[in-house]
Coordinates of C-alpha atoms and ligand atoms in Angstrom, one line a residue:
X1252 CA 108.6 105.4 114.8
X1253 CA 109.3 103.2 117.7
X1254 CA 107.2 100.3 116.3
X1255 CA 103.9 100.2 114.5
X1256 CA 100.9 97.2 114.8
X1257 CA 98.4 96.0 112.3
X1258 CA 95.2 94.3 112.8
X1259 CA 92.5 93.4 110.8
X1260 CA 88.4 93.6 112.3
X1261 CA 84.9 92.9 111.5
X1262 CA 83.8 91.0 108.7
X1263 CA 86.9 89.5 107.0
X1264 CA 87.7 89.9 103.1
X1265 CA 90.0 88.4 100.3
X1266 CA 92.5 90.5 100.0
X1267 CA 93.0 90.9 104.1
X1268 CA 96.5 88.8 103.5
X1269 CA 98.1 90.9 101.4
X1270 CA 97.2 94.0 102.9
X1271 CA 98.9 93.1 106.1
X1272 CA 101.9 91.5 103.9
X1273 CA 102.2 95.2 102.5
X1274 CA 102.3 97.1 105.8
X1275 CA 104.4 94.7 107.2
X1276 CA 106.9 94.8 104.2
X1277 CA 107.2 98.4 103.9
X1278 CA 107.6 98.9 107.7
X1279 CA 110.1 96.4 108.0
X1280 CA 112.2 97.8 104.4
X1281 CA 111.9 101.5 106.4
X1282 CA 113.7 100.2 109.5
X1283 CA 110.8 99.9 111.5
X1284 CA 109.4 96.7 114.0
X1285 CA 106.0 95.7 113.3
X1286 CA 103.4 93.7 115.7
X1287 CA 100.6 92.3 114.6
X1288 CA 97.5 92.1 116.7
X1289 CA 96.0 89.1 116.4
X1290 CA 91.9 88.8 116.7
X1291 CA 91.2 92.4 116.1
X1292 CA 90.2 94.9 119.0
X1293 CA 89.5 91.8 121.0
X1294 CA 93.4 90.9 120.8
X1295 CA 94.7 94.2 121.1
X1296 CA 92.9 94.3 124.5
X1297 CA 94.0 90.9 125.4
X1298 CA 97.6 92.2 124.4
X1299 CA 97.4 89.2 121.8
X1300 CA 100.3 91.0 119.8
X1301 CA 103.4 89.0 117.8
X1302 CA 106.3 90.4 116.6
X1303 CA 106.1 90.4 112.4
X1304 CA 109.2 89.3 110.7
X1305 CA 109.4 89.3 106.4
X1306 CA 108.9 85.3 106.9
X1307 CA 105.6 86.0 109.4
X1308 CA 104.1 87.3 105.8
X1309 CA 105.7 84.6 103.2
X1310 CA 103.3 83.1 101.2
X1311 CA 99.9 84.5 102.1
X1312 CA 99.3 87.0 99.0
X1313 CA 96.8 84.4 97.4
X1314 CA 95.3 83.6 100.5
X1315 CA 91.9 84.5 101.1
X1316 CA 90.5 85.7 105.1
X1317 CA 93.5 86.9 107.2
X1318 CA 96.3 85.1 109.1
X1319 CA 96.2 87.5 111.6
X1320 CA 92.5 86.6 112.3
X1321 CA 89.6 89.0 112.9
X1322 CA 86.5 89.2 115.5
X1323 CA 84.1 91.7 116.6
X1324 CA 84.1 93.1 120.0
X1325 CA 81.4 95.3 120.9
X1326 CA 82.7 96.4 124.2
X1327 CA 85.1 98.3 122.3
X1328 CA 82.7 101.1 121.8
X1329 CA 83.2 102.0 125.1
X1330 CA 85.8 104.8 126.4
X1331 CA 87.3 103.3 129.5
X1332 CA 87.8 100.2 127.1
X1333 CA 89.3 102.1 124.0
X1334 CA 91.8 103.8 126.7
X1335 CA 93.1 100.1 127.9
X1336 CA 93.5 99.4 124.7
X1337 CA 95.4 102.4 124.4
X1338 CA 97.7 101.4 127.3
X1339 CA 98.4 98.0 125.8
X1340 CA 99.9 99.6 123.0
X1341 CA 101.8 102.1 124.3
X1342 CA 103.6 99.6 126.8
X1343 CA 104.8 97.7 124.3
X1344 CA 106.6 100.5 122.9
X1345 CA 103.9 101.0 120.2
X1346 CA 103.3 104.5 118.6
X1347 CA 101.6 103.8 115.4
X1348 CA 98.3 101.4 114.1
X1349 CA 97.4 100.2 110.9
X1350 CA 93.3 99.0 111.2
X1351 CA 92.3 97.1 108.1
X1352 CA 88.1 96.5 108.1
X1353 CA 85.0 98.2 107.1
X1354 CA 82.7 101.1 108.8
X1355 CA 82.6 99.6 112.4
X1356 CA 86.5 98.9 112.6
X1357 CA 87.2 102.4 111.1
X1358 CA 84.9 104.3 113.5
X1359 CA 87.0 102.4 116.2
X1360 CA 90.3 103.4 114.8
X1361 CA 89.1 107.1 114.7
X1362 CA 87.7 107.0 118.1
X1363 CA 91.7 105.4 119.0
X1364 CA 93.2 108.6 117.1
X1365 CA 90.9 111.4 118.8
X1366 CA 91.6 109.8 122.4
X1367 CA 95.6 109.5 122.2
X1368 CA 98.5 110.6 120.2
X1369 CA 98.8 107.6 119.0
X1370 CA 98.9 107.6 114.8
X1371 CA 96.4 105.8 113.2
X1372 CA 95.7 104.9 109.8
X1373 CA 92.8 103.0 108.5
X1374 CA 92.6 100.9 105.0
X1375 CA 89.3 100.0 103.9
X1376 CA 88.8 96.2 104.1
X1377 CA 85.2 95.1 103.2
X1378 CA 83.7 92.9 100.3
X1379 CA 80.4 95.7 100.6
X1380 CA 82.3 98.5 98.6
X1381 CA 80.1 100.7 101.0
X1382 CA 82.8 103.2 102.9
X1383 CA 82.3 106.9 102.0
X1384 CA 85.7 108.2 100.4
X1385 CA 86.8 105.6 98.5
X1386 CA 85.5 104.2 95.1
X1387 CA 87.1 100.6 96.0
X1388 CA 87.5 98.4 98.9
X1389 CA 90.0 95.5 99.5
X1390 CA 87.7 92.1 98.4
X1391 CA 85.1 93.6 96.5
X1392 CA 86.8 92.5 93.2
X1393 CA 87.0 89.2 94.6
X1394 CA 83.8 89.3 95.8
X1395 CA 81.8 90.6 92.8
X1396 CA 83.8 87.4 90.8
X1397 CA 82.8 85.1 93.0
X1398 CA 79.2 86.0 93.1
X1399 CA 79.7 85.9 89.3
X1400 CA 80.9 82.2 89.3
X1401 CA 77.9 81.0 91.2
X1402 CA 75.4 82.9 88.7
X1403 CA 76.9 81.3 85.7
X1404 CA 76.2 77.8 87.4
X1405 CA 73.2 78.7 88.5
X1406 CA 72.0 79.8 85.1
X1407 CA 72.6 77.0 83.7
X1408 CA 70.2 75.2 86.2
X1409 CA 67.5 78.4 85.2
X1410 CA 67.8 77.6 81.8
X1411 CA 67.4 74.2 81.9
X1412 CA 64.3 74.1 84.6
X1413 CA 63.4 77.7 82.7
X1414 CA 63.0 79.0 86.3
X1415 CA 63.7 82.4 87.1
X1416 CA 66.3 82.3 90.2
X1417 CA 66.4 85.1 93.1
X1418 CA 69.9 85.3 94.1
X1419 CA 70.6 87.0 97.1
X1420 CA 74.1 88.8 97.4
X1421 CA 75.8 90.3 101.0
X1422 CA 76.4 94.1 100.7
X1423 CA 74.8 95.1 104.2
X1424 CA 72.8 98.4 103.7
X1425 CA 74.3 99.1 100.5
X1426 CA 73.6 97.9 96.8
X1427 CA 76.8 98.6 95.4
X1428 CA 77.8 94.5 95.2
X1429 CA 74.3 93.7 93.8
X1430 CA 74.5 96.3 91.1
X1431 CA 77.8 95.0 89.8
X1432 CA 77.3 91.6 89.8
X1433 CA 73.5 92.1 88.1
X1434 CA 75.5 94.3 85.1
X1435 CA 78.3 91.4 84.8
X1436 CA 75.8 88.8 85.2
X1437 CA 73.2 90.2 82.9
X1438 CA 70.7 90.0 85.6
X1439 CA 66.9 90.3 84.4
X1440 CA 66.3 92.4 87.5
X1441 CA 68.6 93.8 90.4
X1442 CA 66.6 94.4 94.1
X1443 CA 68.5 97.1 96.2
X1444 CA 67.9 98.9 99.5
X1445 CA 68.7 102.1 98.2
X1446 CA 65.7 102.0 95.6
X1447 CA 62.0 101.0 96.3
X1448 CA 61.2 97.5 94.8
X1449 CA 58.2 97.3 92.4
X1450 CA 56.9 93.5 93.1
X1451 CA 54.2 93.8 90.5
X1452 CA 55.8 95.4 88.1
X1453 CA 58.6 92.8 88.3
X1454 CA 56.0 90.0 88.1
X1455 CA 54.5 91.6 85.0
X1456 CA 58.1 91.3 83.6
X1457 CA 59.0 88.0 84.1
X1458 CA 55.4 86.4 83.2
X1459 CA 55.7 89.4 79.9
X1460 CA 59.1 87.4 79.1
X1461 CA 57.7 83.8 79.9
X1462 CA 54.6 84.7 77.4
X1463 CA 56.6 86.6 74.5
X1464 CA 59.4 84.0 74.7
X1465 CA 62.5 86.3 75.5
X1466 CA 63.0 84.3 78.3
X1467 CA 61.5 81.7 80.5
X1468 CA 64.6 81.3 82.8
X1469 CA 66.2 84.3 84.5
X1470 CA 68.0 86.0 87.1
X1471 CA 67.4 88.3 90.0
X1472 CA 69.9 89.3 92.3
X1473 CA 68.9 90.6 95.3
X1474 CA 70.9 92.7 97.9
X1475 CA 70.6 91.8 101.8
X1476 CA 69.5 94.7 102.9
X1477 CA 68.5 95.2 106.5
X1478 CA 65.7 93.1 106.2
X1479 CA 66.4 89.3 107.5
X1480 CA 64.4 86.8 105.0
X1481 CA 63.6 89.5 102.2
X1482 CA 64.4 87.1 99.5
X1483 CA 62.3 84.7 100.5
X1484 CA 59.2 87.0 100.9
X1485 CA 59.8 88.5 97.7
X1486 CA 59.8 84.7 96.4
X1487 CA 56.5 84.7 98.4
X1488 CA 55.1 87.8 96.6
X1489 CA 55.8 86.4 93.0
X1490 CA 54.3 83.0 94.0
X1491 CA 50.9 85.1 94.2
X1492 CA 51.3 86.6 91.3
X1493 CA 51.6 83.5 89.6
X1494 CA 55.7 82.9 89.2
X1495 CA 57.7 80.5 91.1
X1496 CA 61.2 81.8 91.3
X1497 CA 64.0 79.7 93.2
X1498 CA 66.0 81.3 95.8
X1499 CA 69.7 81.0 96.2
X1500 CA 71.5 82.7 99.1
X1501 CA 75.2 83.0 97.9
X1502 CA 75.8 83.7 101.9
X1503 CA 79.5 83.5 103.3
X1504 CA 81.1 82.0 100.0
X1505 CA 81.3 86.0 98.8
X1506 CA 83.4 86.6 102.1
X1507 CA 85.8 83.6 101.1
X1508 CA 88.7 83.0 98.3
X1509 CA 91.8 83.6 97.0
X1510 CA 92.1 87.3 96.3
X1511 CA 91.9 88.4 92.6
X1512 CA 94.8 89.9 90.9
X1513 CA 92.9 93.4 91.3
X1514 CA 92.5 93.0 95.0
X1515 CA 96.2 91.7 95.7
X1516 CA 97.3 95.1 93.9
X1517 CA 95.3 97.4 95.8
X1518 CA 95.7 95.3 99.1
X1519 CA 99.4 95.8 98.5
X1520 CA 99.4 98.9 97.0
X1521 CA 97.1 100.6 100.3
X1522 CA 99.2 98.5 103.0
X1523 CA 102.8 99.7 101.4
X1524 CA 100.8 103.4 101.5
X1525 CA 99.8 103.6 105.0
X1526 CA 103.3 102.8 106.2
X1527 CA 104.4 106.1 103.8
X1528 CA 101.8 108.3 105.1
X1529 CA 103.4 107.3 108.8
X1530 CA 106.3 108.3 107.8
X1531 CA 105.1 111.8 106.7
X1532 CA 103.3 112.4 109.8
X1533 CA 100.0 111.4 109.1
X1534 CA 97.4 110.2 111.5
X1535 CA 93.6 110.2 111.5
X1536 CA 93.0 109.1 107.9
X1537 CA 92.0 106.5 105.9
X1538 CA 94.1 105.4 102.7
X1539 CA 91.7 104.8 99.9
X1540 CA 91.1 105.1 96.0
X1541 CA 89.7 108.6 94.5
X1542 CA 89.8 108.8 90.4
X1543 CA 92.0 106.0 90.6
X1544 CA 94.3 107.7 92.6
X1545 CA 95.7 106.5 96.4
X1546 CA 94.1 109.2 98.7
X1547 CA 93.9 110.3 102.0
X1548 CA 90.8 110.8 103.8
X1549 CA 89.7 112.0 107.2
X1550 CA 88.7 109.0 108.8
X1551 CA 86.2 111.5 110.5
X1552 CA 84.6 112.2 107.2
X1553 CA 84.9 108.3 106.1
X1554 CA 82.7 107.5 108.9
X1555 CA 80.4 110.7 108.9
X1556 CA 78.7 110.2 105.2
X1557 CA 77.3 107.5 103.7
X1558 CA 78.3 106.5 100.3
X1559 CA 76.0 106.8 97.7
X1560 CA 75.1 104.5 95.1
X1561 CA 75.7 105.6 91.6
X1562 CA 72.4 105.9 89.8
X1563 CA 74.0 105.9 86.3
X1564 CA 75.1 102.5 87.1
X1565 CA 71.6 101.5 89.1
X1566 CA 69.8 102.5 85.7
X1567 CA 72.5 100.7 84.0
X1568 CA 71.7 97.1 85.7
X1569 CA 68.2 98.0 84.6
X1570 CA 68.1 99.1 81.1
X1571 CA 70.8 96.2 79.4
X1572 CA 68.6 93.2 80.0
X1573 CA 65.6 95.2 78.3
Ligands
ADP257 P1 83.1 96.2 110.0 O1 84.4 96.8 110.5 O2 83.3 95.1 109.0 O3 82.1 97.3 109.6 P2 81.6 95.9 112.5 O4 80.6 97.0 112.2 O5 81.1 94.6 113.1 O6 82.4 95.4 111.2 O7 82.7 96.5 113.4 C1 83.9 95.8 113.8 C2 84.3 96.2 115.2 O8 84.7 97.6 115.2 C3 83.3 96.1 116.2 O9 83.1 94.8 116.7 C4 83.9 97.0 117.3 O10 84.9 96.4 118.0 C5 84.4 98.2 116.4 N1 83.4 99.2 116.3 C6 82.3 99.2 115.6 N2 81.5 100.4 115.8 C7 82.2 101.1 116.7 C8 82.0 102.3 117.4 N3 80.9 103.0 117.2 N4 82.9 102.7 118.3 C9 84.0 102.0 118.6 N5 84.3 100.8 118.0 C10 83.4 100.3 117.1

């Protein structure tokens, strides 16, 4: 390879910094000049691009969000855009891309490898967990711990008021990050799109609890979803029935923070991959985990299915608190 770029797009996630750090590393230790692109697809098509020395990535494994910043840019789901983006690279003497994000960013990095001969690789950066192909995503970890940290305060607020809370976690569509942090947290209830929710039923439970003394204080956590303001009409529907949960939205805080030591690994370990799969003339994948393993998977297939959430684990968030 001439030279490679990296970029990171869409929704930004701990673990961003070290990710880069490892594609710039192994690139560099291999001989080859890196750029990275600064502001995602938006920079690339502003040729926003700066050369990446070993300093350029000193000191940013612990840091959370991405040095090399990220944005969304809808025209990029246009052709005529995708091939000046194309151009930009290729006059800089660019023959390679590293794209770090989630579902949107991959689909563009596909759509980049299918309209050039450029090579592109993808690594999946998102807090949701949710990309098909892989069983782990750089910042869930982090994510899922720092959803955890705001639980444990707020129980202690639950107990104290014996309120039950409705904490609502991101995730987008998927439930994967609310069913994890409602096993760690020893959630009473966990609320996700994937499965219908049962508003009586879960009213019968808590007032059941209140009345038998298990427990007058307890939480729910509650996936986004698609549905703006869910949490507070589910807070609504158990007001009727006669509870009056609190709600919390943990919001942005999940996207922030220093990466844990889990998400620095597998941020390094993905980035230091994708460089190697360069090398060994692959293009059009993305680099995940699969039985632990590193993988590579057609970023055509990665943005074709939809990932599935484990029902073992949905029925497991269910059954411990019972
Ligand atoms: P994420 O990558 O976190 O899923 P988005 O869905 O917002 O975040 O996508 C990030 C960016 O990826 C978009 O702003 C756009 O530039 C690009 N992108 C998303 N969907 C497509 C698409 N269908 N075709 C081309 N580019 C896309």
């Amino acid at each position: 390879f001439n030279a490679i770029a990296v970029l990171t797009s869409g929704g930004d996630s701990p673990g961003m910094n070290p990710a880069v750090r490892g594609v710039v590393r192994a690139a560099l230790n291999n001989g080859i000049q890196v750029y990275g692109v600064q502001r995602g697809y938006s920079g690339l098509l502003a040729g926003d691009l700066r050369v990446m020395t070993s300093a350029s990535v000193r000191n940013i494994v612990q840091r959370g969000g991405t040095i090399l910043k990220s944005d969304r840019c809808e025209e990029f789901k246009q052709k005529e855009v995708r091939k000046r983006a194309i151009e930009v690279l290729k006059s800089n003497g660019i023959d390679a891309l590293v794209v770090i994000g989630g579902d949107g960013s991959l689909t563009g990095a596909h759509l980049l490898a299918e309209e050039s001969d450029l090579a592109i690789i993808g690594l999946p950066g998102t807090i949701d967990n949710d990309i098909f192909g892989t069983e782990d995503t750089i910042g869930f970890d982090t994510a899922v711990n720092t959803a955890l940290d705001a639980i444990d305060k707020i129980r202690d607020t639950a107990s104290s008021h014996e309120r039950h809370f409705l904490v609502e976690v991101m995730g987008r569509n998927s439930g994967f990050l609310a069913t994890h942090v409602g096993i760690a947290a020893g959630a009473e209830m966990v609320i996700v799109p994937e499965y219908e929710v049962h508003i009586e039923q879960l009213g019968q439970q808590l007032s059941e609890s209140r009345r038998t003394g298990k427990g007058s204080s307890g939480i729910i956590v509650v996936a986004e979803g698609q549905e703006p303001g869910l949490t507070y009409r589910l807070a609504q529907q158990l007001k009727q029935l006669g509870e009056e949960p609190r709600v919390c939205i943990l919001g942005h805080i999940q996207r922030g923070g220093r990466p844990s030591g889990h998400d620095r690994v597998l941020a390094s370990s993905l980035g230091a991959m994708s460089v190697n799969y360069l090398l060994a003339g692959y293009s059009d994948i993305m680099v995940g985990i699969a039985d632990g393993a590193i993988v590579d998977v057609p970023l055509d297939s990665v943005i074709r299915y939809r990932k599935g959430l484990d029902p073992k684990l949905f029925e497991l968030a269910l059954l411990l608190h019972k």
